[in-house]
Structures are given as structure tokens and as C-alpha cells.
Coordinates of C-alpha atoms in Angstrom, one line a residue:
Chain Z
X15 CA 0.0 0.0 0.0
X16 CA 2.8 2.4 0.9
X17 CA 5.9 3.0 -1.0
X18 CA 9.5 4.1 -0.3
X19 CA 12.4 4.4 -2.6
X20 CA 16.0 5.4 -2.2
X21 CA 18.8 5.9 -4.8
X22 CA 22.4 6.5 -3.9
X23 CA 24.7 8.5 -6.2
X24 CA 28.3 9.3 -6.0
X25 CA 27.9 12.1 -3.5
X26 CA 24.2 12.2 -2.7
X27 CA 21.3 10.1 -1.8
X28 CA 17.9 10.7 -3.3
X29 CA 14.8 9.4 -1.4
X30 CA 11.1 9.5 -1.9
X31 CA 8.0 8.4 -0.1
X32 CA 4.3 8.4 -0.9
X33 CA 2.0 10.7 1.0
X34 CA -1.1 8.6 1.7
X35 CA -2.2 7.6 5.2
X36 CA -4.9 5.0 4.7
X37 CA -7.2 3.1 7.0
X38 CA -8.8 0.1 5.3
X39 CA -10.4 1.5 2.2
X40 CA -10.3 5.1 3.2
X41 CA -7.5 7.6 2.6
X42 CA -7.5 9.5 6.0
X43 CA -4.8 11.9 4.9
X44 CA -3.2 12.7 1.6
X45 CA -0.3 14.8 2.7
X46 CA 1.3 12.6 5.3
X47 CA 5.1 13.0 5.6
X48 CA 6.8 9.6 6.1
X49 CA 10.3 11.0 6.3
X50 CA 11.8 11.7 9.7
X51 CA 14.8 13.8 10.1
X52 CA 17.2 12.1 12.5
X53 CA 19.9 14.7 12.1
X54 CA 21.2 17.3 9.6
X55 CA 22.4 14.6 7.2
X56 CA 20.4 11.5 8.1
X57 CA 16.8 10.8 7.1
X58 CA 14.7 7.9 8.2
X59 CA 11.8 6.8 6.0
X60 CA 9.3 4.6 7.7
X61 CA 6.3 2.6 6.6
X62 CA 4.4 -0.2 8.1
X63 CA 1.7 -0.7 10.6
X64 CA -0.4 2.2 11.5
X65 CA 0.8 3.4 14.9
X66 CA 4.1 1.6 15.0
X67 CA 5.7 3.8 12.2
X68 CA 5.4 7.1 14.0
X69 CA 6.1 5.7 17.4
X70 CA 9.2 3.8 16.4
X71 CA 10.5 6.6 14.1
X72 CA 10.0 9.3 16.7
X73 CA 11.6 7.0 19.4
X74 CA 14.7 6.6 17.2
X75 CA 14.7 10.3 16.3
X76 CA 14.6 11.5 19.9
X77 CA 17.3 9.0 20.9
X78 CA 19.6 10.1 18.1
X79 CA 19.1 13.7 19.2
X80 CA 19.7 12.7 22.8
X81 CA 23.0 11.0 21.9
X82 CA 24.1 14.3 20.3
X83 CA 23.2 16.3 23.3
X84 CA 25.0 14.0 25.7
X85 CA 28.1 13.4 23.7
X86 CA 28.4 16.6 21.7
X87 CA 28.7 15.0 18.2
X88 CA 26.2 13.3 15.9
X89 CA 26.1 9.6 15.1
X90 CA 27.3 8.6 11.7
X91 CA 24.7 7.1 9.3
X92 CA 26.3 3.7 9.8
X93 CA 26.0 3.9 13.5
X94 CA 22.5 5.3 13.4
X95 CA 21.4 2.4 11.1
X96 CA 22.9 -0.2 13.4
X97 CA 21.4 1.5 16.4
X98 CA 18.0 1.4 14.7
X99 CA 18.4 -2.2 13.7
X100 CA 19.4 -3.2 17.2
X101 CA 16.3 -1.5 18.6
X102 CA 14.1 -3.1 16.1
X103 CA 15.6 -6.5 16.8
X104 CA 15.2 -6.1 20.5
X105 CA 11.6 -5.2 20.2
X106 CA 11.0 -8.0 17.7
X107 CA 12.0 -10.4 20.5
X108 CA 9.8 -8.8 23.0
X109 CA 6.0 -9.0 23.5
X110 CA 5.5 -5.8 21.5
X111 CA 7.3 -6.0 18.2
X112 CA 7.2 -3.0 15.9
X113 CA 6.1 -3.9 12.4
X114 CA 7.9 -1.3 10.3
X115 CA 9.9 -1.2 7.2
X116 CA 12.6 1.4 7.0
X117 CA 15.0 3.1 4.7
X118 CA 17.8 5.1 6.3
X119 CA 19.7 7.5 4.2
X120 CA 22.7 9.6 5.2
X121 CA 25.8 11.4 4.2
X122 CA 29.0 10.9 6.1
X123 CA 32.0 13.2 5.9
X124 CA 34.5 10.3 5.6
X125 CA 32.4 7.5 4.0
X126 CA 30.2 9.5 1.7
X127 CA 26.6 8.8 1.0
X128 CA 24.9 5.7 2.4
X129 CA 21.5 4.0 2.0
X130 CA 20.5 1.3 4.4
X131 CA 17.6 -1.0 3.8
X132 CA 15.9 -2.4 6.9
X133 CA 12.8 -4.6 7.1
X134 CA 10.4 -5.6 9.8
X135 CA 12.5 -8.6 10.8
X136 CA 15.4 -6.2 11.5
X137 CA 17.5 -7.3 8.6
X138 CA 20.0 -4.5 7.7
X139 CA 21.7 -4.1 4.3
X140 CA 23.6 -1.3 2.8
X141 CA 22.4 -1.0 -0.8
X142 CA 22.9 1.3 -3.7
X143 CA 19.2 1.5 -4.3
X144 CA 16.2 0.1 -2.4
X145 CA 12.4 0.2 -2.3
X146 CA 9.7 -0.9 0.2
X147 CA 6.1 -1.7 -0.3
X148 CA 4.1 -3.5 -3.0
X149 CA 5.3 -0.9 -5.4
X150 CA 8.8 -2.3 -4.9
X151 CA 7.9 -5.4 -6.9
X152 CA 7.2 -3.2 -9.9
X153 CA 10.1 -0.8 -9.7
X154 CA 13.1 -2.8 -8.6
X155 CA 13.7 -4.2 -12.0
X156 CA 13.7 -0.6 -13.4
X157 CA 16.3 0.3 -10.8
X158 CA 18.3 -2.8 -11.7
X159 CA 18.3 -1.9 -15.4
X160 CA 19.1 1.7 -15.3
X161 CA 21.1 2.3 -12.1
X162 CA 24.7 3.2 -12.3
X163 CA 27.0 4.1 -9.4
X164 CA 28.0 7.3 -11.1
X165 CA 24.5 8.8 -11.6
X166 CA 24.3 12.6 -11.5
X167 CA 21.5 14.2 -9.5
X168 CA 19.4 14.8 -12.6
X169 CA 19.8 11.3 -13.8
X170 CA 18.8 9.9 -10.4
X171 CA 15.8 12.2 -10.5
X172 CA 14.8 10.9 -14.0
X173 CA 15.2 7.3 -12.7
X174 CA 13.0 8.1 -9.8
X175 CA 10.4 9.6 -12.1
X176 CA 10.5 6.5 -14.2
X177 CA 9.7 4.4 -11.2
X178 CA 6.9 6.6 -10.2
X179 CA 5.4 6.6 -13.6
X180 CA 5.5 2.9 -13.6
X181 CA 3.6 2.8 -10.4
X182 CA 1.1 5.2 -11.8
X183 CA 0.7 3.0 -14.8
X184 CA 0.6 -0.5 -13.2
X185 CA 0.0 -0.3 -9.5
X186 CA -3.7 -0.9 -8.6
X187 CA -3.7 1.8 -5.9
X188 CA -3.6 5.4 -6.7
X189 CA -0.7 7.2 -5.0
X190 CA -1.3 10.8 -5.9
X191 CA 1.9 12.4 -4.7
X192 CA 5.3 11.7 -3.4
X193 CA 7.7 13.7 -1.2
X194 CA 11.2 13.8 -2.4
X195 CA 14.3 14.7 -0.5
X196 CA 18.0 14.8 -1.4
X197 CA 20.9 14.5 1.1
X198 CA 24.4 15.6 0.2
X199 CA 27.4 17.2 1.9
X200 CA 25.4 20.3 2.4
X201 CA 22.6 18.5 4.3
X202 CA 19.0 17.7 3.5
X203 CA 17.2 19.4 0.7
X204 CA 13.4 19.2 0.2
X205 CA 12.6 18.9 -3.4
X206 CA 9.3 19.4 -5.2
X207 CA 6.6 16.9 -4.6
X208 CA 6.2 14.5 -7.5
X209 CA 2.7 14.3 -8.8
X210 CA 2.1 11.7 -11.5
X211 CA -0.6 12.9 -13.8
X212 CA -3.0 11.3 -16.1
X213 CA -3.9 7.7 -16.8
X214 CA -1.9 5.9 -19.4
Chain K
X25 CA -9.1 8.5 40.2
X26 CA -8.1 11.8 41.7
X27 CA -8.4 10.4 45.2
X28 CA -6.3 7.5 44.2
X29 CA -3.6 9.7 42.9
X30 CA -3.6 12.0 45.9
X31 CA -3.5 9.1 48.3
X32 CA -0.8 7.4 46.3
X33 CA -2.6 4.2 46.1
X34 CA -0.8 1.7 44.1
X35 CA -2.9 -1.3 43.6
X36 CA -1.6 -2.9 40.5
X37 CA 1.6 -4.9 39.8
X38 CA 1.9 -3.2 36.5
X39 CA 2.2 0.3 38.0
X40 CA 5.9 0.0 38.2
X41 CA 6.0 -0.4 34.4
X42 CA 4.7 3.1 34.0
X43 CA 7.2 4.6 36.3
X44 CA 10.3 2.7 35.4
X45 CA 12.7 4.3 33.0
X46 CA 11.8 1.8 30.4
X47 CA 8.4 3.3 30.2
X48 CA 9.8 6.7 29.7
X49 CA 11.9 5.7 26.8
X50 CA 9.5 3.3 25.1
X51 CA 6.8 0.7 25.4
X52 CA 7.0 -2.4 27.4
X53 CA 9.7 -4.8 26.5
X54 CA 13.0 -6.1 27.5
X55 CA 14.9 -3.4 25.7
X56 CA 17.6 -1.7 27.6
X57 CA 16.7 1.9 27.5
X58 CA 19.1 4.5 26.6
X59 CA 19.2 5.9 30.1
X60 CA 20.1 3.5 32.8
X61 CA 19.5 3.9 36.5
X62 CA 22.8 5.7 37.2
X63 CA 22.1 8.4 34.7
X64 CA 18.6 8.7 35.9
X65 CA 19.8 9.8 39.3
X66 CA 22.3 12.1 37.9
X67 CA 19.7 13.8 35.8
X68 CA 17.5 14.1 38.9
X69 CA 15.0 11.9 37.3
X70 CA 14.9 9.8 40.4
X71 CA 13.4 12.8 42.2
X72 CA 11.2 13.4 39.3
X73 CA 10.0 9.9 39.4
X74 CA 9.1 9.8 43.0
X75 CA 7.5 13.2 43.4
X76 CA 5.6 13.0 40.2
X77 CA 4.5 9.5 40.7
X78 CA 2.8 9.4 37.4
X79 CA 5.9 10.1 35.3
X80 CA 4.2 10.7 32.0
X81 CA 1.9 7.7 31.8
X82 CA -0.1 7.5 35.0
X83 CA -2.3 4.5 34.5
X84 CA -3.3 2.3 37.3
X85 CA -5.2 -0.4 35.6
X86 CA -5.0 -4.0 36.2
X87 CA -3.8 -5.2 32.9
X88 CA -4.7 -8.8 32.4
X89 CA -1.6 -11.1 32.0
X90 CA -0.6 -11.4 28.4
X91 CA -2.3 -14.2 26.6
X92 CA -0.3 -17.0 25.1
X93 CA -1.7 -16.1 21.8
X94 CA 0.4 -12.9 21.7
X95 CA 2.1 -13.8 18.5
X96 CA -1.2 -13.2 16.8
X97 CA -0.1 -9.6 16.6
X98 CA 2.4 -10.3 13.9
X99 CA 0.0 -12.0 11.4
X100 CA -3.3 -10.3 11.9
X101 CA -2.0 -6.9 11.0
X102 CA -2.1 -7.7 7.3
X103 CA -5.8 -8.1 7.2
X104 CA -6.0 -4.5 6.1
X105 CA -9.5 -4.9 4.8
X106 CA -10.9 -5.6 8.2
X107 CA -13.8 -3.4 9.0
X108 CA -13.2 0.1 10.1
X109 CA -14.7 -0.2 13.5
X110 CA -13.9 -3.7 14.7
X111 CA -10.5 -4.8 15.8
X112 CA -8.8 -7.9 14.4
X113 CA -9.6 -11.4 15.8
X114 CA -9.4 -11.1 19.6
X115 CA -7.4 -13.5 21.7
X116 CA -10.2 -14.1 24.1
X117 CA -13.9 -14.5 23.5
X118 CA -15.8 -11.4 24.4
X119 CA -18.5 -12.0 27.1
X120 CA -20.8 -9.7 25.1
X121 CA -20.7 -7.9 21.8
X122 CA -19.1 -4.5 22.1
X123 CA -20.7 -1.5 20.6
X124 CA -18.9 0.0 17.6
X125 CA -21.1 1.5 15.0
X126 CA -21.2 5.2 14.7
X127 CA -20.7 8.2 12.5
X128 CA -18.7 11.1 13.7
X129 CA -17.1 13.8 11.7
X130 CA -15.2 17.0 12.2
X131 CA -13.7 19.6 9.9
X132 CA -11.9 22.9 10.0
X133 CA -13.1 26.1 8.2
X134 CA -12.6 29.8 8.5
X135 CA -15.0 30.1 11.4
X136 CA -13.4 27.4 13.6
X137 CA -14.1 23.7 13.9
X138 CA -17.4 21.9 13.4
X139 CA -17.8 18.5 15.1
X140 CA -20.9 16.4 14.5
X141 CA -21.9 12.9 15.5
X142 CA -25.0 10.7 15.6
X143 CA -26.4 9.4 18.9
X144 CA -27.0 5.8 18.4
X145 CA -25.1 3.3 20.5
X146 CA -25.5 -0.1 18.9
X147 CA -24.5 -3.5 20.1
X148 CA -24.4 -5.8 17.1
X149 CA -27.9 -5.5 15.9
X150 CA -29.5 -4.0 19.0
X151 CA -29.8 -0.3 19.6
X152 CA -28.4 -0.1 23.1
X153 CA -29.1 3.5 23.5
X154 CA -30.7 6.0 21.1
X155 CA -29.4 9.0 22.9
X156 CA -25.8 8.5 23.6
X157 CA -23.4 11.4 23.6
X158 CA -20.4 10.8 21.4
X159 CA -18.9 14.3 21.5
X160 CA -17.5 15.0 24.9
X161 CA -16.0 18.3 25.9
X162 CA -12.7 18.1 27.7
X163 CA -12.3 21.8 28.4
X164 CA -13.6 25.0 26.9
X165 CA -11.5 24.7 23.8
X166 CA -11.2 21.0 23.3
X167 CA -13.8 18.4 22.3
X168 CA -13.3 14.7 21.7
X169 CA -15.5 12.8 19.2
X170 CA -15.4 9.2 20.1
X171 CA -16.0 6.0 18.2
X172 CA -15.1 2.4 18.7
X173 CA -16.0 0.7 21.9
X174 CA -18.3 2.9 24.0
X175 CA -16.8 1.9 27.4
X176 CA -13.2 2.4 26.2
X177 CA -14.0 5.8 24.8
X178 CA -15.7 7.0 28.0
X179 CA -12.8 5.8 30.1
X180 CA -10.1 7.2 27.9
X181 CA -11.8 10.5 27.6
X182 CA -11.9 10.8 31.4
X183 CA -8.2 9.9 31.6
X184 CA -7.3 12.4 29.0
X185 CA -9.3 15.1 30.7
X186 CA -7.5 14.3 34.0
X187 CA -4.1 14.4 32.4
X188 CA -4.7 17.7 30.7
X189 CA -5.9 19.2 33.9
X190 CA -2.9 17.8 35.8
X191 CA -0.6 19.3 33.2
X192 CA -2.4 22.6 33.6
X193 CA -2.0 22.5 37.3
X194 CA 1.6 21.5 37.2
X195 CA 2.8 23.8 34.5
X196 CA 0.5 26.8 34.8
X197 CA -0.6 26.7 31.2
X198 CA -3.0 24.7 29.2
X199 CA -1.6 21.9 27.1
X200 CA -1.9 22.5 23.4
X201 CA -4.2 20.5 21.2
X202 CA -1.2 19.0 19.5
X203 CA 0.2 18.0 22.9
X204 CA -3.1 16.6 24.0
X205 CA -3.2 14.4 20.9
X206 CA 0.3 13.2 21.4
X207 CA -0.5 12.5 25.1
X208 CA -3.5 10.4 24.2
X209 CA -1.7 8.6 21.5
X210 CA 1.2 7.7 23.8
X211 CA -1.1 6.6 26.5
X212 CA -3.0 4.3 24.1
X213 CA 0.1 2.8 22.5
X214 CA 0.9 0.2 25.2
X215 CA -2.6 -1.2 24.8
X216 CA -2.0 -1.9 21.1
X217 CA -2.9 -5.5 20.3
X218 CA -5.4 -5.7 23.1
X219 CA -9.1 -5.2 22.7
X220 CA -9.0 -1.5 23.4
X221 CA -10.8 0.2 20.5
X222 CA -10.8 3.9 20.6
X223 CA -10.9 6.1 17.5
X224 CA -11.2 9.7 18.6
X225 CA -10.9 13.0 16.9
X226 CA -9.7 15.8 19.0
X227 CA -11.2 19.1 17.9
X228 CA -10.0 22.3 19.4
X229 CA -8.7 25.8 19.3
X230 CA -5.2 26.7 20.5
X231 CA -5.3 30.1 22.1
X232 CA -2.0 29.9 23.7
X233 CA 0.7 31.0 21.5
X234 CA 1.5 34.6 21.1
X235 CA 3.6 35.3 18.1
X236 CA 6.3 37.3 19.6
X237 CA 7.7 38.8 16.4
X238 CA 4.3 40.4 15.8
X239 CA 4.3 42.1 19.2
X240 CA 7.8 43.4 19.6
X241 CA 6.7 46.7 20.9
X242 CA 3.8 45.6 23.0
X243 CA 4.0 43.6 26.2
X244 CA 1.4 41.0 25.8
X245 CA 1.2 38.5 28.6
X246 CA 1.5 34.9 27.5
X247 CA -2.0 33.5 27.7
X248 CA -2.5 31.0 30.4
X249 CA -5.9 30.3 29.1
X250 CA -7.8 28.5 31.7
X251 CA -5.4 29.3 34.4
X252 CA -7.6 32.1 35.7
X253 CA -10.9 32.3 33.9
X254 CA -12.0 35.3 35.9
X255 CA -9.5 37.7 34.5
X256 CA -11.5 40.6 33.2
X257 CA -11.0 41.4 29.6
X258 CA -10.4 45.0 30.4
X259 CA -7.0 44.3 31.9
X260 CA -5.4 43.1 28.8
X261 CA -5.5 44.1 25.2
X262 CA -8.3 42.1 23.7
X263 CA -8.0 41.4 20.0
X264 CA -10.7 39.1 18.9
X265 CA -10.9 37.5 15.7
X266 CA -13.9 38.2 13.6
X267 CA -16.2 35.4 14.5
X268 CA -19.7 35.0 13.2
X269 CA -22.3 35.3 15.9
X270 CA -23.7 32.1 17.1
X271 CA -27.2 33.1 18.0
X272 CA -28.5 29.7 17.5
X273 CA -26.1 28.0 19.9
X274 CA -27.3 27.0 23.3
X275 CA -25.3 27.0 26.4
X276 CA -24.1 23.6 27.5
X277 CA -24.8 22.7 31.1
X278 CA -21.7 20.8 31.8
X279 CA -18.5 22.1 33.3
X280 CA -18.1 25.6 34.6
X281 CA -15.3 26.5 32.3
X282 CA -17.4 25.5 29.3
X283 CA -20.3 27.6 30.3
X284 CA -18.3 30.7 30.8
X285 CA -17.7 32.2 27.4
X286 CA -14.6 33.9 28.6
X287 CA -12.9 36.1 26.1
X288 CA -9.4 35.3 25.5
X289 CA -6.8 37.6 24.0
X290 CA -5.9 36.1 20.7
X291 CA -3.4 37.1 18.1
X292 CA -4.6 38.4 14.8
X293 CA -5.4 35.2 13.0
X294 CA -5.3 35.5 9.3
X295 CA -8.6 34.2 8.1
X296 CA -7.8 34.3 4.5
X297 CA -5.6 31.3 4.6
X298 CA -5.9 28.0 6.4
X299 CA -3.9 28.3 9.6
X300 CA -4.0 24.7 10.6
X301 CA -0.3 24.4 10.4
X302 CA 0.2 27.4 12.7
X303 CA 0.6 27.0 16.4
X304 CA -2.4 29.1 17.2
X305 CA -5.9 28.5 15.7
X306 CA -8.2 25.6 15.0
X307 CA -6.8 22.1 15.2
X308 CA -8.1 18.7 14.4
X309 CA -6.4 15.4 15.2
X310 CA -7.3 11.9 14.6
X311 CA -6.1 9.5 17.3
X312 CA -6.6 5.8 17.2
X313 CA -5.9 3.0 19.6
X314 CA -3.7 1.3 17.0
X315 CA -1.3 4.2 17.5
X316 CA -2.2 6.4 14.6
X317 CA -2.1 10.1 15.2
X318 CA -2.9 12.4 12.2
X319 CA -3.4 16.1 12.0
X320 CA -5.8 17.2 9.3
X321 CA -8.6 19.4 8.2
X322 CA -11.4 16.9 7.7
X323 CA -11.9 13.5 9.4
X324 CA -14.8 11.2 9.7
X325 CA -14.7 8.1 11.8
X326 CA -16.9 5.1 12.3
X327 CA -19.0 2.6 10.3
X328 CA -20.8 5.4 8.6
X329 CA -17.8 7.4 7.8
X330 CA -17.5 6.5 4.1
X331 CA -21.0 7.8 3.5
X332 CA -20.1 11.0 5.4
X333 CA -16.9 11.4 3.3
X334 CA -19.0 11.2 0.2
X335 CA -20.9 14.3 1.2
X336 CA -18.1 16.2 2.8
X337 CA -15.3 15.7 0.2
X338 CA -17.2 17.6 -2.4
X339 CA -18.4 20.4 -0.3
X340 CA -16.1 21.3 2.5
X341 CA -14.1 24.5 1.8
X342 CA -12.2 26.8 4.0
X343 CA -14.5 29.8 3.1
X344 CA -17.7 28.3 4.3
X345 CA -19.7 30.5 6.7
X346 CA -21.1 29.1 9.9
X347 CA -24.6 28.3 8.7
X348 CA -23.4 26.5 5.7
X349 CA -20.8 24.5 7.7
X350 CA -23.4 23.4 10.2
X351 CA -25.9 22.4 7.6
X352 CA -23.2 20.5 5.7
X353 CA -22.2 18.6 8.8
X354 CA -25.9 17.9 9.6
X355 CA -26.5 16.6 6.1
X356 CA -23.3 14.4 6.1
X357 CA -24.5 12.8 9.4
X358 CA -28.0 12.4 8.0
X359 CA -26.8 10.7 4.8
X360 CA -24.6 8.4 6.8
X361 CA -27.4 7.4 9.2
X362 CA -29.7 6.9 6.3
X363 CA -27.3 4.2 4.8
X364 CA -25.6 2.8 7.8
X365 CA -27.6 0.6 10.0
X366 CA -25.4 1.3 13.1
X367 CA -25.8 5.0 13.0
X368 CA -29.0 6.9 13.5
X369 CA -31.4 8.6 15.9
X370 CA -30.2 12.2 16.5
X371 CA -27.3 14.4 15.6
X372 CA -25.2 16.4 17.9
X373 CA -23.5 19.5 16.5
X374 CA -20.7 21.4 18.1
X375 CA -18.9 24.5 16.9
X376 CA -15.5 25.6 18.4
X377 CA -14.2 29.1 18.0
X378 CA -11.5 31.1 19.7
X379 CA -14.0 31.9 22.4
X380 CA -14.6 28.2 23.2
X381 CA -17.1 25.6 22.1
X382 CA -20.7 26.1 21.6
X383 CA -23.3 23.3 21.5
X384 CA -26.4 23.2 19.5
X385 CA -29.6 21.4 20.5
X386 CA -29.7 17.8 19.6
X387 CA -31.7 17.4 16.4
X388 CA -33.8 14.4 15.5
X389 CA -32.9 13.2 12.1
X390 CA -36.3 11.9 11.5
X391 CA -37.3 15.5 10.9
X392 CA -34.5 16.0 8.5
X393 CA -35.8 12.9 6.7
X394 CA -39.3 14.5 6.4
X395 CA -37.8 17.8 5.4
X396 CA -35.9 16.1 2.6
X397 CA -38.9 14.3 1.4
X398 CA -40.8 17.6 1.1
X399 CA -37.9 19.1 -0.8
X400 CA -37.9 16.2 -3.2
X401 CA -41.7 16.4 -3.6
X402 CA -41.5 20.1 -4.2
X403 CA -38.7 19.7 -6.7
X404 CA -40.7 17.0 -8.5
X405 CA -43.7 19.3 -8.7
X406 CA -41.7 22.2 -10.0
X407 CA -40.1 20.1 -12.6
X408 CA -43.4 18.7 -13.8
X409 CA -44.8 22.2 -14.0
X410 CA -41.9 23.3 -16.1
X411 CA -42.3 20.4 -18.4
X412 CA -46.0 21.3 -18.9
X413 CA -45.0 24.8 -19.9

């Protein structure tokens, strides 16, 4: 039902998420933001079960900020991803697991851009591109075909648009808009929302 | 409940869960929280914990021991097409059918927030009560429309009211609507996966914030609205937003703070654009016991909500005036009760402005039905006359 996508370039990461908050057959909200800012250069995209997403993402967000307050420096994307995974794994083995699928995207001074794929069973994988949701089945092959490690920002944007057009064309659910963000050495940038138009 | 708090009565083995550091950093679980006991004392939280016994989640229920069928949580979640009002298959058999069906709606417009709900409490095929009240005022500027299990809603509304009042007493200012929604959502989160079924919309008006940058020259006291309702308006600069008069509204006979239509000093609210994202102004939140918390401008909840959405989605605009908004809300509830078996009887309409909420008389929808029939007949006559001509 929901969709997340991330594409890593040479010195940036491009991420997008749909904007629908749905309950059974009704769209309760059409401008829901599923991207959570963990720090200046780390974003967490979170989809999954209704209340779990916001609760878990905010929990991670506040703890990352707390770490910064207590220690004076921010966690790197790798550390943040592993921290998130560890929390997800611990909750998975408790009586109250969180059913969430995540993408964590960040830019590190030394290591460069990084995109981490995490699923509800707390598997963690660093990947050059990733997607979550039913839409992933339709778009991963597009990413496989056209992705190159040396994509420029515009090329990555075109690839993202290709994926969203495919969803618009083939996916049974209507996802009317997507929020897009870009992370690079200068931090997080909000890009224009992508709104696929017209039936094909 | 208040007496229990004051006397410090701890009667449940689960109470320690709420006061332990684990509860402050996350839901129940064997996760090691980021703060351990040593840090807690350093930060003075030990003191915090004992003096404010309730920490942030002051619940003293006896929570039944977890069923062995807890793993059901993992698989039942994917039944996304389960009905709007019932929860997924319960671990224990219910002793009696719970009441769920309802139609409630709320939307924001330039004149404030309108909240409407039907009054039928149904119990799987039986109308348990034809005159239930589903919109409950919490304080003068906050209403809760409830849907889901009637008992749960009643209880959680009282708990929320208590917590908001405690916050007000402790901090000297009223908790914002956003804060109230977050508080309710966090209080409900630990009960996720149990049979608690509460789907509430919090409708309110934030009068608190004063935009400092707009008042650089003037000293405007920060509004502790509700802190002292008897402050006479003459003492502070009163800038009221232009509100349409509510002659048709009747006074509610509930809490004192609701009855007094105290005038609060509000900042100049720009009525030409939707200020829902601002810190001051009308607010609408949907909070559900599954953990969802959404801010929005239009929500409808309950078994009759799809029918209500059908009417509202086409007609709700920011620029409606009060009469239009109320008649739109009334019609939406009417259409939903017409089609949904579990909604019906009467409609309650509430209107919240910067001055507080205002309750209209309960209206029987049977009359609306007759009015509509007359309209249809009249239209039919007019059309046949035109055809003759």
C-alpha cells in the first residue's frame, strides 16, 4: 500500500515516499510525511503498521538527538542504522514488536553517501538502491536496469520519475503524490513533490 | 481517580512499568533503555520519578496477563481490509458484543471547527441507547468525538481530561491540542494489540501562542488560558478574531469552564488562509488506539464514515460560513445514518471558535428525513410544472 524508494549516487542520496495515510479502504490523509529527520544529514523513511511507524521513528529520532546532546557529536549514518536495527531486533524479540519497514539515508564526511535497507525482521543491508512496499515489486527491475553508481543528480531524478510513472501505470492503488528529499554534503534538501498525472 | 492519585494508592503490579525508566523511553519490552539507573539519578529523574509519581503515563489499571496467543499480533496486521470499527480477531472470546457502529465527523473552516456525531449506541444489531453522547467536551477549547468501543471511549476521555488538567496545574498553562493528541496517542500505545478500541478526533482551538515577532513593541502576557478564567477582559488588550455570531447556539450545562464564554486575547489570525499548520488557531487530530495520530482538516470516523466522506469531500471548503458549515455537517451525518444501520437517531453539532465551544440542541434526524422528502416532492412538482409549460 505504501511506497518508499532510495537511490544512492556518488555524492548524494535521493529518497522519496508516498503521502497517503490510509485506513482500510479510506485515505485518511493525503499529505502525510513519512520522512523523519534524524539529524542534519540523516533521514529515516518509515512505513508499516499504523501506529508503529510514527512511534518507532520518533523514538529513534529522539534518541539520536539525545546522543548528540549527551556526547556533543552526531552519530554517523552507519552507527544510526545499526542502532535502529538493534532496537528493532530487540523489540522483535519482546512481547510488543514493531512492524515497520525502513530506509535510512545519510551522508557521512568520511564515508560519503549511504543508503540502508531495513525490514520488519530487522535485517539490515547497505544498498545502492532500495524500495519498500508493493510498489517495490514493480520498480526494482527498473532500478536494476538503469542504475549506475556514477549517476548525477538529474539522472537519479529521472530514474525516480521513471519508477513513479511505472507505479502510476501499473499499481492498482492510486498514490497521488510523493515527497522527495536529497541528502548531500550540504545537508538535507526538500525537493518538489512529484505528482504523477493522467492515466496511461 | 483523583483520590487514588492523591493518596498514592498503588494497587496494581503493573504500575511499576509506567514509572520505570523503560516506560519513559519506550513501550513495554526487555529493551535496555538509553538511560540506565545511574544516569537517571544524575539527571535528577529519580526525584522526578518519586515526586511526580505518574511520570508521563499515570495509569493504574489492572492489565490482564498477556495471553499465550500474543504472536497473533504479527500476522493479523495484514488483514488490512478488516472493517473500520472492529479490531482484528481477539485473543479471548468477548463475554458480550461490544458497541462499535457510529458516524462522527469534524472539519476545520474559517469560522473554527465543526464537530458532529450521531447518537445511536449499537450493540451488534440492537440499539443499546438511542441518545448516547459521542462528542465529549474536555475543556472550553477541546472536544473529543469518540468512536469504537463505548466503554473504552468513556474511560479514555476521562483519563485524557484528567491528564490535561494535571498538566495545567503542574505547568501553569494549558496543554496545546497537539500536545493533547500526542499524550492520548502515547497513553494508548501500550494497549495496542489488546481489545481496546478507541478512534477519537480531538477538535480544538489553540489560544495559547503569542507570536512574539508580531508584538515586539507591546508587552502581551502569555495567555495561560484556563489558568484564571476570571481575568476581566479590560485588563489586557483584547483582540478578537472576527467570529460569526452564534445566536442559535445553546449553552451547555456541563463544566463551569465550558459555560463561561470567557474572552481570551488572541493574536490576529489571518482568516484568508488556512492556519491549521500554525501554532495558534483551529486544530483537528485523529487519534486511534492502534497508534495512529494524524493532523488534518477533515476527518470522519466510524462505520458510517465512508458515507459522510462522500458528502463532505465535495463540499467542505475553507471559506464556508457558519450556517453553511453546520448544515453541511448535519447533512453528512444524515446521509450516513440513512445508509448505515449502526448510525442513527439524532445528531449532535458542536462549533468551536476562539471563544470556546458552543453546543447546539440535539436534532432528531427523522425531521431531517421528512424535510428532505418535502424538498424532493417540491422539486418534483416544480419540474413537472416546467415540463408542462
